[in-house]
Amino acid sequence: MLKKIFNKNTQIINNNDNNEEQINSIIERAKKSSDFTFLSLASNKEKMIIYYYSTLIDSEILKRDFLPYIKPKADQIKTLQELSSYIPLEQMLITDDVLEINSRLNKGSVLIQLHKDDKNVLMVDLSAITKGYRQTNDTENEFSVIGPKVGFIENMGTNLYLLRQNIVSSNLIFEEITIGSLSKTKVVLAYIDGVTNPQYVNTARQRVSEVDFDAVFDSSNLEQSISDNSNTPFPTLLTTERVDRATSALILGQVAIIADGSPYVITGPTTLLDFFISPEDYYLPWIVGSFFRVIRILGVIFSVFATPVYVAILTFHYEVIPQDLLGPLISSRSNVPFPPILEVIFLELTIELLREAGARLPAKIGQTLGIVGGIVIGQASVEAALTSNVLLIVVALSALASFTTPIFKMSNTIRLIRFPFILLAAIWGGLGIVIGLVFMLAHLLRIKSLGNPYLVPIFPFRSNDYADNVIRSSFEIMKNRPSYLRPLLKSKYHPKKNKDVKEGINNE
């Protein structure tokens, strides 16, 4: 086990038996990433070469405490020990251990070769410990009780640093693309080489490169431009502010797109069920996580169909109402002068107005307005006989159920598609709801995300991928990546090793 060396003592490790992967192959793989930087300090371009990830190191230390001390002497230095004596920094290591070099390089160390093909290199720790954190980078819209709460911010360098902090591998590739004829916005395409299917990488790269805007201010503009179908209310790419969600997407074999100036990261290809999965599901026991996920899906179904069913029953299908419930319904609507469709539209629009007003006002005022406004308007509407108290309960529960969706854009979609179902229920009753459902399913079947079917694994049916969709199975069952993503590396981990470790501990 390596020990950290302080007081400018340089540790030397030789491990010639651990060179299955040569240093040059590590460097060549890292060069695929746009944040990997290399430069030569000597007059001879093949001497005194420095390699590092610009998103992982502290650039101030590099410019102030590193380069000024070795650049003037670059042509005269003969050995790595001599080189280390000129650097006024701690935690330096001379080694030829390829695994150690790869690990330190991906954690913020600078790699220095005296000559291009040298096996022995000097590793100097210049990691930016506090680069990825600030007081205001907590998640705001995707809040969770359990798990990390670190979110992305508007700075591209910090966002890339946060991703590299979570995925310590040279296989994590960043490709930089500049779009916007006036804004010259930097967009980074992130994926894991050897895991993500190249077809998705090529599709995302081509679509981003073809974006022709004067200015791109946010990743939302970019998302609409590269989506497979812009004429749908359903989001075809998932945008997230959570670092753990973006990291998980990369590990599964998806592509992440980061735009400079935006605190949201685009991931894809996605499916419909991805929008109802919360990162918190994985931080709880699988039985509890599955319960909350099912509650979330049932809540969405209730939110969409509760008020349309109310309109259909009271307009066409009185016979399905139980006799014990018929009396309270009649008495609650006895003084209401409007048909069910009008009172439903009135209450639904009132709820939407309260939501919009609460979202546009400061947080504390918005919360107060939502609570007080809902109580006052609801009570006044019932007393003025503009609506029934039964419908008021149904609409309130429907609005509450729509908030269970973890992704804000899908929550907006659910709010919107409720209205066509209400109109169809008023015209044709239950048949209208069925017709609307058929049209919605037909539309969903046509949608794709980066060329991948939107309803998979429901259709096309993939039985092996249900371990982490409607329910969240145990980690032993979720050992493989989703087959519909066609990853180059099938398994995420090997549960048998964990099982053997547990059995060994129990035997002891």
Coordinates of C-alpha atoms in Angstrom, one line a residue:
M1 CA 0.0 0.0 0.0
L2 CA 1.4 3.4 -1.0
K3 CA 2.0 6.0 1.6
K4 CA 1.7 9.7 1.0
I5 CA 5.0 11.4 1.1
F6 CA 5.4 14.9 2.6
N7 CA 8.2 17.4 3.1
K8 CA 9.2 17.1 -0.6
N9 CA 10.4 13.5 -0.1
T10 CA 10.0 11.6 -3.4
Q11 CA 9.0 8.0 -3.3
I12 CA 10.3 5.6 -5.9
I13 CA 8.4 2.5 -6.9
N14 CA 9.6 0.0 -9.4
N15 CA 7.1 -2.7 -10.6
N16 CA 8.3 -4.2 -13.9
D17 CA 5.9 -7.1 -13.5
N18 CA 2.8 -5.0 -13.8
N19 CA 3.2 -3.6 -17.3
E20 CA 0.5 -5.5 -19.2
E21 CA -0.7 -2.1 -20.3
Q22 CA 2.0 0.3 -21.5
I23 CA 2.2 3.9 -20.5
N24 CA 1.9 5.0 -24.2
S25 CA -1.4 3.2 -24.5
I26 CA -2.8 5.1 -21.5
I27 CA -1.7 8.4 -23.0
E28 CA -3.1 7.6 -26.4
R29 CA -6.5 6.6 -24.9
A30 CA -6.5 9.8 -22.8
K31 CA -5.8 11.9 -25.8
K32 CA -9.3 11.1 -27.1
S33 CA -10.7 13.4 -24.4
S34 CA -10.7 17.1 -25.0
D35 CA -9.7 18.0 -21.4
F36 CA -6.5 16.0 -21.6
T37 CA -3.5 18.3 -22.1
F38 CA 0.1 17.7 -23.0
L39 CA 3.0 20.0 -23.6
S40 CA 6.8 19.9 -24.0
L41 CA 8.9 22.3 -21.9
A42 CA 12.3 21.6 -23.6
S43 CA 13.5 22.8 -26.9
N44 CA 13.5 19.2 -28.0
K45 CA 9.8 18.4 -28.4
E46 CA 10.3 14.8 -27.3
K47 CA 11.9 15.8 -24.0
M48 CA 10.4 16.9 -20.7
I49 CA 6.7 16.1 -21.7
I50 CA 3.9 16.9 -19.3
Y51 CA 0.5 15.2 -19.4
Y52 CA -2.6 16.0 -17.3
Y53 CA -6.4 16.4 -17.2
S54 CA -7.1 20.2 -17.1
T55 CA -10.5 19.5 -15.4
L56 CA -8.8 17.7 -12.5
I57 CA -5.8 19.8 -11.6
D58 CA -5.6 23.2 -10.0
S59 CA -4.4 25.5 -12.8
E60 CA -3.3 28.2 -10.3
I61 CA -0.8 25.8 -8.7
L62 CA 0.3 24.7 -12.1
K63 CA 1.1 28.2 -13.2
R64 CA 2.4 29.5 -9.9
D65 CA 4.3 26.6 -8.1
F66 CA 5.1 24.2 -10.9
L67 CA 5.9 25.5 -14.4
P68 CA 8.1 28.5 -13.3
Y69 CA 10.4 26.2 -11.4
I70 CA 11.1 23.6 -14.0
K71 CA 10.6 25.4 -17.4
P72 CA 13.9 27.4 -17.3
K73 CA 15.9 24.2 -16.4
A74 CA 14.0 21.8 -18.8
D75 CA 17.0 21.3 -21.1
Q76 CA 19.6 20.7 -18.4
I77 CA 17.7 18.2 -16.2
K78 CA 19.0 14.7 -16.6
T79 CA 17.1 12.5 -14.1
L80 CA 13.7 12.4 -12.5
Q81 CA 15.2 12.7 -9.0
E82 CA 16.9 15.9 -10.1
L83 CA 13.6 17.2 -11.5
S84 CA 11.7 16.5 -8.3
S85 CA 14.3 18.5 -6.3
Y86 CA 13.3 21.7 -8.2
I87 CA 9.5 21.3 -7.6
P88 CA 8.4 23.0 -4.3
L89 CA 5.4 20.6 -3.9
E90 CA 4.6 17.6 -1.8
Q91 CA 3.2 14.1 -2.8
M92 CA 5.6 13.2 -5.7
L93 CA 6.2 9.7 -6.9
I94 CA 8.6 8.2 -9.4
T95 CA 7.2 4.9 -10.7
D96 CA 6.8 2.6 -13.7
D97 CA 3.7 0.9 -12.3
V98 CA 1.1 1.3 -15.0
L99 CA -1.8 0.8 -12.7
E100 CA -0.5 3.4 -10.3
I101 CA 0.2 5.9 -13.1
N102 CA -3.3 5.5 -14.5
S103 CA -4.9 5.9 -11.1
R104 CA -3.0 9.0 -10.1
L105 CA -3.5 10.6 -13.5
N106 CA -7.2 10.2 -13.2
K107 CA -7.2 11.7 -9.7
G108 CA -5.5 15.0 -10.6
S109 CA -1.8 14.2 -10.8
V110 CA 0.6 15.5 -13.5
L111 CA 2.6 12.9 -15.4
I112 CA 6.1 13.9 -16.5
Q113 CA 8.3 12.0 -18.9
L114 CA 11.9 13.1 -19.4
H115 CA 11.8 11.3 -22.8
K116 CA 8.9 10.3 -24.8
D117 CA 9.3 6.5 -24.5
D118 CA 10.5 6.4 -20.9
K119 CA 8.8 3.9 -18.6
N120 CA 9.8 5.6 -15.4
V121 CA 7.7 8.8 -14.9
L122 CA 7.3 11.4 -12.2
M123 CA 3.8 11.9 -10.8
V124 CA 3.1 15.2 -9.1
D125 CA -0.2 15.7 -7.3
L126 CA -1.9 19.0 -8.4
S127 CA -5.5 17.9 -7.7
A128 CA -8.0 20.6 -7.2
I129 CA -9.6 19.6 -3.9
T130 CA -12.2 22.3 -3.7
K131 CA -12.7 22.9 -7.4
G132 CA -16.1 21.1 -7.7
Y133 CA -17.8 22.6 -4.7
R134 CA -19.5 25.8 -3.8
Q135 CA -22.1 26.8 -1.4
T136 CA -24.9 27.0 -4.0
N137 CA -24.5 23.9 -6.1
D138 CA -27.1 21.8 -4.2
T139 CA -29.8 20.3 -6.3
E140 CA -33.0 22.5 -6.3
N141 CA -35.5 20.7 -8.5
E142 CA -34.4 17.0 -8.0
F143 CA -34.3 17.0 -4.2
S144 CA -33.8 13.7 -2.3
V145 CA -33.6 12.9 1.4
I146 CA -31.0 10.2 1.1
G147 CA -27.9 10.3 -1.0
P148 CA -25.6 13.0 -2.4
K149 CA -27.1 16.4 -3.0
V150 CA -24.3 17.9 -5.2
G151 CA -25.6 19.3 -8.4
F152 CA -24.1 20.8 -11.6
I153 CA -23.6 24.5 -12.0
E154 CA -23.2 26.9 -14.9
N155 CA -19.4 26.4 -15.1
M156 CA -18.3 23.8 -17.6
G157 CA -14.9 23.1 -16.0
T158 CA -16.5 22.4 -12.6
N159 CA -19.1 20.1 -14.2
L160 CA -16.5 18.0 -16.0
Y161 CA -14.5 17.9 -12.7
L162 CA -17.5 16.5 -10.9
L163 CA -18.0 13.8 -13.5
R164 CA -14.3 12.8 -13.3
Q165 CA -14.4 12.7 -9.5
N166 CA -17.1 10.1 -9.8
I167 CA -15.7 8.1 -12.7
V168 CA -12.0 7.7 -12.1
S169 CA -11.0 6.1 -15.4
S170 CA -9.2 7.2 -18.6
N171 CA -12.0 5.5 -20.5
L172 CA -14.2 8.5 -19.6
I173 CA -14.0 10.6 -22.8
F174 CA -14.9 14.2 -23.3
E175 CA -15.3 15.5 -26.8
E176 CA -15.6 19.3 -27.2
I177 CA -17.8 20.8 -29.9
T178 CA -18.4 24.6 -30.4
I179 CA -21.8 25.7 -31.6
G180 CA -23.6 29.0 -32.1
S181 CA -22.4 31.4 -34.6
L182 CA -22.5 34.3 -32.1
S183 CA -22.4 32.7 -28.7
K184 CA -19.6 30.2 -29.6
T185 CA -21.0 27.9 -26.8
K186 CA -18.8 25.0 -25.8
V187 CA -20.6 21.7 -25.7
V188 CA -19.0 18.5 -24.4
L189 CA -20.0 15.0 -25.4
A190 CA -19.2 12.6 -22.6
Y191 CA -19.2 8.8 -22.7
I192 CA -17.3 5.8 -21.5
D193 CA -15.1 4.2 -24.1
G194 CA -15.6 0.5 -24.2
V195 CA -19.0 0.6 -22.6
T196 CA -21.2 3.0 -24.7
N197 CA -22.3 1.8 -28.1
P198 CA -20.5 3.9 -30.7
Q199 CA -23.7 4.2 -32.7
Y200 CA -25.2 6.5 -30.0
V201 CA -21.9 8.5 -29.7
N202 CA -21.9 9.1 -33.5
T203 CA -25.6 10.0 -33.6
A204 CA -25.2 12.5 -30.7
R205 CA -22.0 13.9 -32.2
Q206 CA -23.6 14.4 -35.6
R207 CA -26.7 16.1 -34.2
V208 CA -24.8 18.5 -32.0
S209 CA -22.4 19.4 -34.7
E210 CA -25.4 20.2 -37.1
V211 CA -27.0 22.6 -34.6
D212 CA -27.2 26.0 -36.4
F213 CA -28.2 28.7 -33.9
D214 CA -26.9 32.2 -33.4
A215 CA -26.8 31.6 -29.7
V216 CA -27.4 28.6 -27.4
F217 CA -28.1 29.8 -23.9
D218 CA -29.1 26.6 -22.2
S219 CA -29.0 22.9 -22.6
S220 CA -32.8 23.0 -23.1
N221 CA -32.3 24.8 -26.4
L222 CA -29.9 22.1 -27.4
E223 CA -32.1 19.3 -26.3
Q224 CA -35.0 20.5 -28.5
S225 CA -32.6 20.7 -31.5
I226 CA -31.2 17.2 -31.2
S227 CA -34.3 15.3 -30.2
D228 CA -35.7 12.7 -32.6
N229 CA -39.2 14.3 -32.5
S230 CA -39.7 17.9 -31.7
N231 CA -43.5 17.6 -32.2
T232 CA -44.3 15.7 -29.1
P233 CA -45.1 16.8 -25.6
F234 CA -43.0 13.9 -24.2
P235 CA -39.3 14.6 -23.5
T236 CA -37.1 12.2 -25.5
L237 CA -33.9 13.1 -23.7
L238 CA -33.5 13.3 -19.9
T239 CA -32.1 16.5 -18.4
T240 CA -30.7 16.3 -14.9
E241 CA -29.0 18.6 -12.4
R242 CA -27.9 15.7 -10.2
V243 CA -24.3 14.5 -10.6
D244 CA -25.1 11.0 -9.4
R245 CA -27.9 10.6 -12.0
A246 CA -25.6 11.7 -14.8
T247 CA -22.8 9.4 -13.5
S248 CA -25.2 6.5 -13.4
A249 CA -26.3 7.2 -17.0
L250 CA -22.7 7.1 -18.2
I251 CA -22.0 3.9 -16.4
L252 CA -25.1 2.2 -17.9
G253 CA -23.8 3.1 -21.4
Q254 CA -25.6 6.3 -22.2
V255 CA -24.2 9.5 -23.6
A256 CA -24.1 12.8 -21.6
I257 CA -24.1 16.2 -23.2
I258 CA -22.9 19.2 -21.2
A259 CA -23.4 22.8 -22.4
D260 CA -21.4 25.6 -21.0
G261 CA -23.6 28.0 -19.0
S262 CA -26.2 25.5 -18.1
P263 CA -26.6 23.6 -14.8
Y264 CA -28.4 20.8 -16.5
V265 CA -26.8 17.8 -18.3
I266 CA -28.6 15.9 -21.1
T267 CA -28.5 12.1 -21.1
G268 CA -29.7 9.6 -23.7
P269 CA -31.0 7.4 -25.1
T270 CA -33.8 7.3 -22.6
T271 CA -37.0 5.4 -22.2
L272 CA -40.4 6.5 -20.9
L273 CA -39.9 4.6 -17.6
D274 CA -36.5 6.4 -17.0
F275 CA -38.5 9.6 -16.1
F276 CA -40.1 7.9 -13.1
I277 CA -36.9 6.6 -11.6
S278 CA -35.3 8.5 -8.8
P279 CA -31.7 8.1 -7.7
E280 CA -33.0 7.8 -4.1
D281 CA -34.5 4.4 -5.1
Y282 CA -30.9 2.9 -5.1
Y283 CA -30.0 4.4 -1.7
L284 CA -32.9 2.5 0.0
P285 CA -33.4 -1.3 0.4
W286 CA -34.7 -2.7 -2.8
I287 CA -38.1 -3.6 -1.3
V288 CA -38.6 0.0 -0.1
G289 CA -37.2 1.5 -3.3
S290 CA -39.6 -0.6 -5.4
F291 CA -42.6 0.4 -3.3
F292 CA -41.9 4.1 -3.8
R293 CA -41.3 3.6 -7.5
V294 CA -44.7 1.7 -7.9
I295 CA -46.4 4.5 -5.9
R296 CA -44.9 7.0 -8.2
I297 CA -46.1 5.3 -11.4
L298 CA -49.6 4.7 -9.9
G299 CA -49.7 8.4 -8.9
V300 CA -49.0 9.5 -12.5
I301 CA -51.7 7.2 -13.8
F302 CA -54.2 8.6 -11.3
S303 CA -53.1 12.2 -12.1
V304 CA -53.8 11.7 -15.8
F305 CA -57.1 9.8 -15.6
A306 CA -58.8 10.8 -12.3
T307 CA -60.7 13.9 -13.6
P308 CA -61.5 12.5 -17.1
V309 CA -63.1 9.4 -15.4
Y310 CA -65.1 11.8 -13.2
V311 CA -66.4 13.7 -16.2
A312 CA -67.2 10.5 -18.1
I313 CA -69.1 8.9 -15.2
L314 CA -71.2 12.0 -14.3
T315 CA -71.9 12.8 -17.9
F316 CA -72.6 9.3 -19.4
H317 CA -72.2 6.5 -16.9
Y318 CA -74.2 7.1 -13.8
E319 CA -75.0 3.4 -13.5
V320 CA -71.4 2.6 -12.4
I321 CA -71.7 4.7 -9.3
P322 CA -72.4 2.7 -6.2
Q323 CA -75.9 3.4 -4.7
D324 CA -74.4 4.5 -1.3
L325 CA -72.2 7.1 -3.2
L326 CA -74.9 8.3 -5.5
G327 CA -76.7 10.4 -2.8
P328 CA -73.6 12.4 -1.7
L329 CA -72.7 13.0 -5.3
I330 CA -76.2 14.3 -6.1
S331 CA -76.3 16.5 -3.1
S332 CA -72.9 18.0 -3.7
R333 CA -73.9 19.0 -7.3
S334 CA -77.5 19.9 -6.6
N335 CA -76.7 23.7 -6.6
V336 CA -74.0 23.6 -9.3
P337 CA -75.4 25.2 -12.5
F338 CA -72.6 24.0 -14.8
P339 CA -72.1 20.6 -16.5
P340 CA -69.2 18.4 -15.2
I341 CA -66.8 19.4 -18.0
L342 CA -67.0 23.2 -17.2
E343 CA -66.5 22.7 -13.4
V344 CA -63.5 20.4 -14.1
I345 CA -61.9 22.8 -16.5
F346 CA -62.5 25.7 -14.1
L347 CA -60.8 23.9 -11.2
E348 CA -58.0 22.5 -13.3
L349 CA -57.1 25.9 -14.8
T350 CA -57.3 27.4 -11.2
I351 CA -54.7 24.8 -10.1
E352 CA -52.5 25.6 -13.0
L353 CA -52.7 29.3 -12.3
L354 CA -51.7 28.7 -8.7
R355 CA -48.7 26.6 -9.9
E356 CA -47.5 29.2 -12.3
A357 CA -47.9 32.0 -9.9
G358 CA -46.1 30.1 -7.1
A359 CA -43.2 29.2 -9.5
R360 CA -42.7 32.8 -10.6
L361 CA -42.7 34.3 -7.1
P362 CA -39.9 34.1 -4.5
A363 CA -39.9 30.7 -2.8
K364 CA -41.4 31.6 0.6
I365 CA -44.1 33.8 -1.0
G366 CA -44.8 31.1 -3.6
Q367 CA -45.4 28.4 -1.0
T368 CA -47.7 30.6 1.0
L369 CA -49.7 31.6 -2.1
G370 CA -50.1 28.0 -3.1
I371 CA -51.4 26.8 0.3
V372 CA -53.5 29.9 1.2
G373 CA -54.8 30.4 -2.4
G374 CA -55.8 26.8 -2.8
I375 CA -57.7 26.7 0.5
V376 CA -59.4 30.1 0.0
I377 CA -60.4 29.6 -3.7
G378 CA -61.5 26.0 -3.1
Q379 CA -63.7 26.9 -0.1
A380 CA -65.1 29.9 -1.9
S381 CA -65.9 27.9 -5.0
V382 CA -67.8 25.3 -3.1
E383 CA -69.8 27.9 -1.1
A384 CA -70.6 29.8 -4.3
A385 CA -71.8 26.6 -5.9
L386 CA -69.3 26.9 -8.8
T387 CA -68.1 23.4 -8.2
S388 CA -68.8 20.4 -6.0
N389 CA -66.7 19.4 -3.0
V390 CA -66.2 15.9 -4.4
L391 CA -64.6 17.3 -7.5
L392 CA -62.5 19.6 -5.4
I393 CA -61.0 16.5 -3.6
V394 CA -60.4 14.7 -6.9
V395 CA -58.6 17.6 -8.5
A396 CA -56.5 18.3 -5.4
L397 CA -55.4 14.6 -5.3
S398 CA -54.7 14.6 -9.0
A399 CA -52.5 17.7 -8.6
L400 CA -50.7 16.2 -5.7
A401 CA -50.1 12.9 -7.6
S402 CA -48.5 14.8 -10.5
F403 CA -45.8 16.1 -8.1
T404 CA -44.5 12.6 -7.6
T405 CA -42.7 12.6 -10.9
P406 CA -38.9 13.2 -10.3
I407 CA -38.3 14.9 -13.6
F408 CA -39.8 18.4 -14.0
K409 CA -40.3 18.2 -17.8
M410 CA -42.2 14.9 -17.6
S411 CA -44.3 16.5 -14.8
N412 CA -45.2 19.3 -17.3
T413 CA -46.2 16.7 -19.9
I414 CA -48.5 15.0 -17.4
R415 CA -50.2 18.3 -16.6
L416 CA -50.8 18.9 -20.3
I417 CA -52.1 15.5 -21.6
R418 CA -54.8 15.5 -18.9
F419 CA -56.8 18.2 -20.8
P420 CA -57.3 16.2 -24.1
F421 CA -58.6 13.2 -22.0
I422 CA -61.0 15.5 -20.2
L423 CA -62.4 16.8 -23.5
L424 CA -62.7 13.3 -25.0
A425 CA -64.5 12.1 -21.8
A426 CA -67.0 15.0 -22.1
I427 CA -67.7 14.1 -25.8
W428 CA -67.8 10.3 -25.8
G429 CA -67.5 9.3 -22.1
G430 CA -65.5 6.1 -21.4
L431 CA -65.1 5.4 -25.1
G432 CA -63.5 8.8 -25.5
I433 CA -60.9 7.9 -22.8
V434 CA -60.1 4.7 -24.5
I435 CA -59.8 6.5 -27.9
G436 CA -57.4 9.0 -26.3
L437 CA -55.4 6.2 -24.7
V438 CA -55.0 4.4 -28.0
F439 CA -53.8 7.5 -29.8
M440 CA -51.4 8.2 -27.0
L441 CA -49.9 4.7 -27.1
A442 CA -49.7 4.9 -30.9
H443 CA -47.8 8.2 -30.6
L444 CA -45.5 6.7 -27.9
L445 CA -44.7 3.8 -30.2
R446 CA -43.5 6.1 -32.9
I447 CA -41.2 8.1 -30.6
K448 CA -37.4 7.3 -30.5
S449 CA -34.6 8.6 -28.4
L450 CA -31.3 8.8 -30.3
G451 CA -32.8 6.1 -32.6
N452 CA -33.8 3.9 -29.7
P453 CA -37.5 2.9 -29.1
Y454 CA -39.1 5.1 -26.4
L455 CA -41.2 2.3 -24.9
V456 CA -38.6 -0.3 -24.5
P457 CA -38.5 -2.7 -22.6
I458 CA -42.4 -2.7 -22.7
F459 CA -42.3 -2.7 -26.5
P460 CA -40.2 -4.1 -28.0
F461 CA -40.5 -6.5 -25.0
R462 CA -37.2 -7.2 -23.1
S463 CA -37.9 -9.5 -20.2
N464 CA -34.3 -9.3 -18.9
D465 CA -34.6 -5.5 -18.5
Y466 CA -37.5 -5.5 -16.1
A467 CA -35.1 -5.9 -13.1
D468 CA -34.8 -2.1 -12.9
N469 CA -37.8 -0.5 -14.5
V470 CA -41.3 -0.8 -12.9
I471 CA -39.6 -2.2 -9.8
R472 CA -36.0 -2.0 -8.5
S473 CA -34.6 -5.4 -7.9
S474 CA -31.7 -6.3 -5.6
F475 CA -28.2 -5.5 -6.8
E476 CA -27.5 -9.2 -7.3
I477 CA -30.2 -9.3 -10.0
M478 CA -29.3 -5.9 -11.6
K479 CA -25.7 -7.1 -12.4
N480 CA -26.0 -6.4 -16.2
R481 CA -26.5 -3.2 -18.1
P482 CA -29.8 -2.8 -20.0
S483 CA -29.7 -4.9 -23.2
Y484 CA -31.7 -2.2 -25.1
L485 CA -28.7 0.2 -24.8
R486 CA -26.5 -2.4 -26.6
P487 CA -23.5 -1.7 -24.4
L488 CA -20.1 -3.1 -25.4
L489 CA -19.5 -4.3 -21.8
K490 CA -22.5 -6.3 -20.6
S491 CA -22.0 -6.6 -16.8
K492 CA -21.7 -3.7 -14.3
Y493 CA -20.2 -5.9 -11.6
H494 CA -19.9 -9.5 -10.5
P495 CA -22.2 -10.3 -7.5
K496 CA -20.5 -13.7 -7.1
K497 CA -17.4 -12.0 -5.8
N498 CA -19.5 -10.1 -3.2
K499 CA -21.3 -13.3 -2.3
D500 CA -17.9 -15.1 -1.8
V501 CA -16.7 -12.3 0.4
K502 CA -19.8 -12.4 2.6
E503 CA -19.7 -16.2 2.9
G504 CA -16.0 -16.0 3.9
I505 CA -16.8 -13.5 6.6
N506 CA -19.7 -15.6 7.9
N507 CA -17.4 -18.7 8.0
E508 CA -14.9 -16.9 10.0

